[in-house]
PDB file of C-alpha atoms in Angstrom:
ATOM      1  CA  MET A1159     -81.071   4.105 -33.097  1.00  0.00           C
ATOM      2  CA  SER A1160     -78.893   0.928 -32.811  1.00  0.00           C
ATOM      3  CA  ASN A1161     -76.162   3.275 -34.762  1.00  0.00           C
ATOM      4  CA  ARG A1162     -76.843   6.425 -32.224  1.00  0.00           C
ATOM      5  CA  HIS A1163     -76.282   4.056 -29.528  1.00  0.00           C
ATOM      6  CA  ASN A1164     -72.889   2.204 -30.762  1.00  0.00           C
ATOM      7  CA  ASN A1165     -71.379   5.817 -31.969  1.00  0.00           C
ATOM      8  CA  PHE A1166     -72.331   6.858 -27.601  1.00  0.00           C
ATOM      9  CA  LYS A1167     -70.618   4.182 -26.610  1.00  0.00           C
ATOM     10  CA  LYS A1168     -67.103   5.114 -29.172  1.00  0.00           C
ATOM     11  CA  GLY A1169     -67.250   8.795 -27.674  1.00  0.00           C
ATOM     12  CA  LEU A1170     -67.513   7.271 -24.055  1.00  0.00           C
ATOM     13  CA  LYS A1171     -65.076   5.373 -24.132  1.00  0.00           C
ATOM     14  CA  LYS A1172     -62.923   7.561 -26.166  1.00  0.00           C
ATOM     15  CA  LEU A1173     -63.757  10.572 -23.716  1.00  0.00           C
ATOM     16  CA  ALA A1174     -62.588   7.766 -20.832  1.00  0.00           C
ATOM     17  CA  LEU A1175     -59.464   6.766 -22.058  1.00  0.00           C
ATOM     18  CA  ALA A1176     -58.449  10.370 -22.542  1.00  0.00           C
ATOM     19  CA  GLY A1177     -59.396  11.400 -19.153  1.00  0.00           C
ATOM     20  CA  GLY A1178     -57.480   8.286 -17.624  1.00  0.00           C
ATOM     21  CA  ALA A1179     -54.765   9.381 -19.930  1.00  0.00           C
ATOM     22  CA  LEU A1180     -54.394  12.713 -18.655  1.00  0.00           C
ATOM     23  CA  LEU A1181     -55.344  12.042 -14.521  1.00  0.00           C
ATOM     24  CA  ALA A1182     -51.723   9.649 -15.070  1.00  0.00           C
ATOM     25  CA  ALA A1183     -50.004  12.404 -16.479  1.00  0.00           C
ATOM     26  CA  ALA A1184     -51.400  15.052 -14.157  1.00  0.00           C
ATOM     27  CA  THR A1185     -50.314  12.386 -10.907  1.00  0.00           C
ATOM     28  CA  MET A1186     -46.493  11.986 -12.545  1.00  0.00           C
ATOM     29  CA  ALA A1187     -45.925  15.631 -13.019  1.00  0.00           C
ATOM     30  CA  SER A1188     -47.397  16.337  -9.449  1.00  0.00           C
ATOM     31  CA  ALA A1189     -44.734  13.382  -8.056  1.00  0.00           C
ATOM     32  CA  GLN A1190     -41.847  14.649  -5.951  1.00  0.00           C
ATOM     33  CA  PRO A1191     -38.185  14.099  -7.362  1.00  0.00           C
ATOM     34  CA  ASN A1192     -35.672  12.084  -5.800  1.00  0.00           C
ATOM     35  CA  ILE A1193     -33.762  14.340  -3.595  1.00  0.00           C
ATOM     36  CA  THR A1194     -30.348  12.786  -2.925  1.00  0.00           C
ATOM     37  CA  THR A1195     -28.197  14.843   0.173  1.00  0.00           C
ATOM     38  CA  GLU A1196     -24.388  15.278   0.004  1.00  0.00           C
ATOM     39  CA  LEU A1197     -22.111  16.854   2.691  1.00  0.00           C
ATOM     40  CA  ASN A1198     -18.315  17.223   1.493  1.00  0.00           C
ATOM     41  CA  GLY A1199     -18.746  15.020  -1.505  1.00  0.00           C
ATOM     42  CA  GLN A1200     -20.411  12.382   0.684  1.00  0.00           C
ATOM     43  CA  ARG A1201     -23.520  10.888   0.164  1.00  0.00           C
ATOM     44  CA  LEU A1202     -25.838  11.254   3.431  1.00  0.00           C
ATOM     45  CA  TYR A1203     -28.495   8.011   3.896  1.00  0.00           C
ATOM     46  CA  PHE A1204     -31.268   9.100   6.474  1.00  0.00           C
ATOM     47  CA  ASP A1205     -33.959   6.853   8.224  1.00  0.00           C
ATOM     48  CA  GLN A1206     -36.914   8.987   6.362  1.00  0.00           C
ATOM     49  CA  PRO A1207     -36.399  10.353   3.149  1.00  0.00           C
ATOM     50  CA  PRO A1208     -35.851  14.116   2.590  1.00  0.00           C
ATOM     51  CA  VAL A1209     -38.921  16.164   1.678  1.00  0.00           C
ATOM     52  CA  MET A1210     -39.495  19.304  -0.870  1.00  0.00           C
ATOM     53  CA  GLN A1211     -42.680  21.728   1.169  1.00  0.00           C
ATOM     54  CA  GLU A1212     -42.824  24.824  -0.443  1.00  0.00           C
ATOM     55  CA  GLY A1213     -39.378  24.732  -2.670  1.00  0.00           C
ATOM     56  CA  ARG A1214     -37.436  23.951   0.242  1.00  0.00           C
ATOM     57  CA  VAL A1215     -35.924  20.395   0.659  1.00  0.00           C
ATOM     58  CA  LEU A1216     -36.427  19.641   4.471  1.00  0.00           C
ATOM     59  CA  VAL A1217     -34.154  16.784   6.198  1.00  0.00           C
ATOM     60  CA  PRO A1218     -34.588  14.860   8.971  1.00  0.00           C
ATOM     61  CA  LEU A1219     -31.715  15.678  11.899  1.00  0.00           C
TER      62      LEU A1219
END
């Protein structure tokens, strides 16, 4: 019974590790890209960064 308990613990550890890796990958995939803005070749800087929402880039005015 001890061997069965150890195998269960090992399997549970592997499952937890795989779940953590999957969660980390999903978090990185959903992160917004670093958006840079330029006007006439000059980089623009804002107090608030541009945001991508529904496929459009929104910049503060």
